Short mmCIF file of C-alpha atoms in Angstrom, two decimals:
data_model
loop_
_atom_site.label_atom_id
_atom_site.label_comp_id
_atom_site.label_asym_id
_atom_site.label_seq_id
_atom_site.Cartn_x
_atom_site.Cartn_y
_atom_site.Cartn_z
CA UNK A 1 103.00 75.56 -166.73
CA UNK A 2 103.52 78.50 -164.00
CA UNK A 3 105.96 79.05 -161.12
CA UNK A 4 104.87 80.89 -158.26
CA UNK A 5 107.41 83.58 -157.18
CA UNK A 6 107.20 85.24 -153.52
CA UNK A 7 108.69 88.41 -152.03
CA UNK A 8 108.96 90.64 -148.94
CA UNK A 9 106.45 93.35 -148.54
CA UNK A 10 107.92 94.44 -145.03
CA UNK A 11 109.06 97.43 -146.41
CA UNK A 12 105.92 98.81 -148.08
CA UNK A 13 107.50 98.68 -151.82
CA UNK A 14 105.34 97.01 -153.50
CA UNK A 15 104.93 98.73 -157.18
CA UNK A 16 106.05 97.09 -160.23
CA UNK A 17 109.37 98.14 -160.52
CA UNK A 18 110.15 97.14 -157.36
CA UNK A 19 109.03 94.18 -157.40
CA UNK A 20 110.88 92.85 -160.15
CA UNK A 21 114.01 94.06 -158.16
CA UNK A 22 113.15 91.82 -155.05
CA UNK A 23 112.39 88.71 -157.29
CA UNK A 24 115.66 89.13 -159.56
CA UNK A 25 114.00 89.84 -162.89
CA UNK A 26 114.44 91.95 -165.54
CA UNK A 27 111.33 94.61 -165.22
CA UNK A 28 110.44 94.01 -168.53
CA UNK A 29 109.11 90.78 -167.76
CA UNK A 30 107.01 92.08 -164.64
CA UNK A 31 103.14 93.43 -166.03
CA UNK A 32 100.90 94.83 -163.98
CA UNK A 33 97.00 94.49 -164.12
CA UNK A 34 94.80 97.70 -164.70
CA UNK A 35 90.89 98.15 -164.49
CA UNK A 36 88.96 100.44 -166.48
CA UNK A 37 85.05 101.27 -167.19
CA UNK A 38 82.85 102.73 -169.62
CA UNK A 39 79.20 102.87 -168.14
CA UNK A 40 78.35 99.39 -166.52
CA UNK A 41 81.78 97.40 -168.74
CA UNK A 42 84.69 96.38 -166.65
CA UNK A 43 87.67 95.81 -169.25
CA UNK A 44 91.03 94.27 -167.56
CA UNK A 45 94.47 95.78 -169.32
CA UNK A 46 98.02 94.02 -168.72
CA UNK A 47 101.03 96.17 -169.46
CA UNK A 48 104.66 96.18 -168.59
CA UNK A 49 104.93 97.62 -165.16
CA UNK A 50 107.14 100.50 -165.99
CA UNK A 51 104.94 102.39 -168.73
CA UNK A 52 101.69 103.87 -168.93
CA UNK A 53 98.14 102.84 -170.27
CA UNK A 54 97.11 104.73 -173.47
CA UNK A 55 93.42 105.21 -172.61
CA UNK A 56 92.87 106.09 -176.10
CA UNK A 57 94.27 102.79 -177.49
CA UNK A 58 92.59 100.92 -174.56
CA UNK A 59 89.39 102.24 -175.15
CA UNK A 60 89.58 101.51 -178.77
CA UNK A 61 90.89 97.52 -177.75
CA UNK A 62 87.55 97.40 -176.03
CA UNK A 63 85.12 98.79 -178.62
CA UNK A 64 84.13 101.98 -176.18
CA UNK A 65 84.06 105.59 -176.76
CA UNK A 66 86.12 106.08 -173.97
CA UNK A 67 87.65 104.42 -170.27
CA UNK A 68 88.32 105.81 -166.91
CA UNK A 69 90.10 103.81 -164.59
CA UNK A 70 88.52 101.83 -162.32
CA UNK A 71 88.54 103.74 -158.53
CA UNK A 72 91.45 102.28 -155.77
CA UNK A 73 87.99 102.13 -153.75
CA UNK A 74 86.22 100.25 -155.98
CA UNK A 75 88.78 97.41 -157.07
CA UNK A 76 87.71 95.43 -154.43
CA UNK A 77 84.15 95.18 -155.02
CA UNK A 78 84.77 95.01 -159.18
CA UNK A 79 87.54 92.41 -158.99
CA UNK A 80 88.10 90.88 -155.64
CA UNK A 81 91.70 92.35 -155.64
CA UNK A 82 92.99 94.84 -154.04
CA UNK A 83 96.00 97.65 -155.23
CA UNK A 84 99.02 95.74 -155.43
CA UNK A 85 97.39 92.23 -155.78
CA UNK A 86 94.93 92.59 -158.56
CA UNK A 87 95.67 89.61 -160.86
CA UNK A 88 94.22 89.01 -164.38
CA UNK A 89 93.61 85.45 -162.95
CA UNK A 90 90.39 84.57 -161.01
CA UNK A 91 88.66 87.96 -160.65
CA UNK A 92 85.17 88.01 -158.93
CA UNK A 93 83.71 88.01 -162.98
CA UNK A 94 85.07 86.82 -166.69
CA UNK A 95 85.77 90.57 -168.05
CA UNK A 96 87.33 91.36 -171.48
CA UNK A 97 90.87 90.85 -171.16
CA UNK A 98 93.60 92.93 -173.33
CA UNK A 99 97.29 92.02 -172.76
CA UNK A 100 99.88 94.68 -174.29
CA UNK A 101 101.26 92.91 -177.62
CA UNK A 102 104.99 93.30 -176.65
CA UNK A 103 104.00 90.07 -173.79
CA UNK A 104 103.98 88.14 -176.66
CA UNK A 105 107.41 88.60 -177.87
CA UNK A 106 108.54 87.43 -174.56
CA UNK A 107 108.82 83.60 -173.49
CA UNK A 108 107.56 84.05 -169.73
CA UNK A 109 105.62 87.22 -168.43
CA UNK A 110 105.20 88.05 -164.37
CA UNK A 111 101.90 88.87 -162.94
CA UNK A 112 100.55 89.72 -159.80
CA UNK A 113 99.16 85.46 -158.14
CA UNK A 114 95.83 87.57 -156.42
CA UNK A 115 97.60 88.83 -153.18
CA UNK A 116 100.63 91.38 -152.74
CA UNK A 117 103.98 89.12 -151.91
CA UNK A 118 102.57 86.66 -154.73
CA UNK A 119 103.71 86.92 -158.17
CA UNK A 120 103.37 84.01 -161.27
CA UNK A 121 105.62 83.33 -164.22
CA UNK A 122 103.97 81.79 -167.23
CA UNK A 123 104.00 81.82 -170.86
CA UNK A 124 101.54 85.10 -172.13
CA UNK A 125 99.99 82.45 -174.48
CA UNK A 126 99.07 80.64 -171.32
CA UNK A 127 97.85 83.39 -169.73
CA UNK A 128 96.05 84.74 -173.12
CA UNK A 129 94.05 81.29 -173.06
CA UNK A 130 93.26 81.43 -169.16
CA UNK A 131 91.72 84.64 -169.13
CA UNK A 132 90.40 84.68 -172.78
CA UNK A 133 92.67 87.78 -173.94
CA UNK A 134 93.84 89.64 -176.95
CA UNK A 135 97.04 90.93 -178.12
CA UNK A 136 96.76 94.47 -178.40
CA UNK A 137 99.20 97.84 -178.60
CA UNK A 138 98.10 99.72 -174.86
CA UNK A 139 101.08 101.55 -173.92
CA UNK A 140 102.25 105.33 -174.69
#
């Protein structure tokens, strides 16, 4: 079960925080969806919106050496999302999925719906089986 949430995007603010201002929820609800590579591997990461990905911890999640983050140039072309719309539902491929473990202390999580303005509230455990994902510590 989901809910699709909308908001204004008028006024160009259309990071994290923000966003879960203009929809009325608390921020720590509101996760945002990073890409990273090692080599040729696309890994997806989902992490509350207002901290950081630990690269180190990411990397680790995934089994590499080592990520860099995917280019804002190459999102497109790797996901079919662009900045501010890049949802860990219906990329381009199935990638290995890691959602931050806090999500799953939480009884609904809010992630970008594939398109800035576009948001969806669901159960992590939903989205864990949707996308295939593990629970993992990510953030600093």
């Amino acid at each position: 079960m989901y809910e699709i949430i909308t908001y204004e995007v008028d006024d160009g603010e259309i990071n994290g925080v923000a966003v879960g201002k203009k929809i009325n929820k608390p921020v720590d609800m509101v996760y945002k969806t990073l890409v990273a590579r090692w080599d040729k591997s696309i890994y997806v990461f989902v992490i509350p919106v207002a901290e950081e990905l630990d690269l180190k911890k990411a990397a680790k999640a995934s089994g590499e050496k080592r990520l860099e983050m995917v280019a804002v140039k190459d999102l497109l072309k790797e996901t079919g999302y662009i900045r501010g719309g890049c949802s860990p539902i219906g990329m381009k491929k199935i990638y290995p999925t890691y959602i931050d473990k806090r999500a799953a202390l939480l009884e609904k999580i809010i992630v970008s719906g594939g398109k800035i303005g576009f948001q969806i509230e669901l159960s992590p455990n939903d989205l864990v089986g949707v996308v295939n994902a593990k629970y993992v510590d990510l953030i600093k």
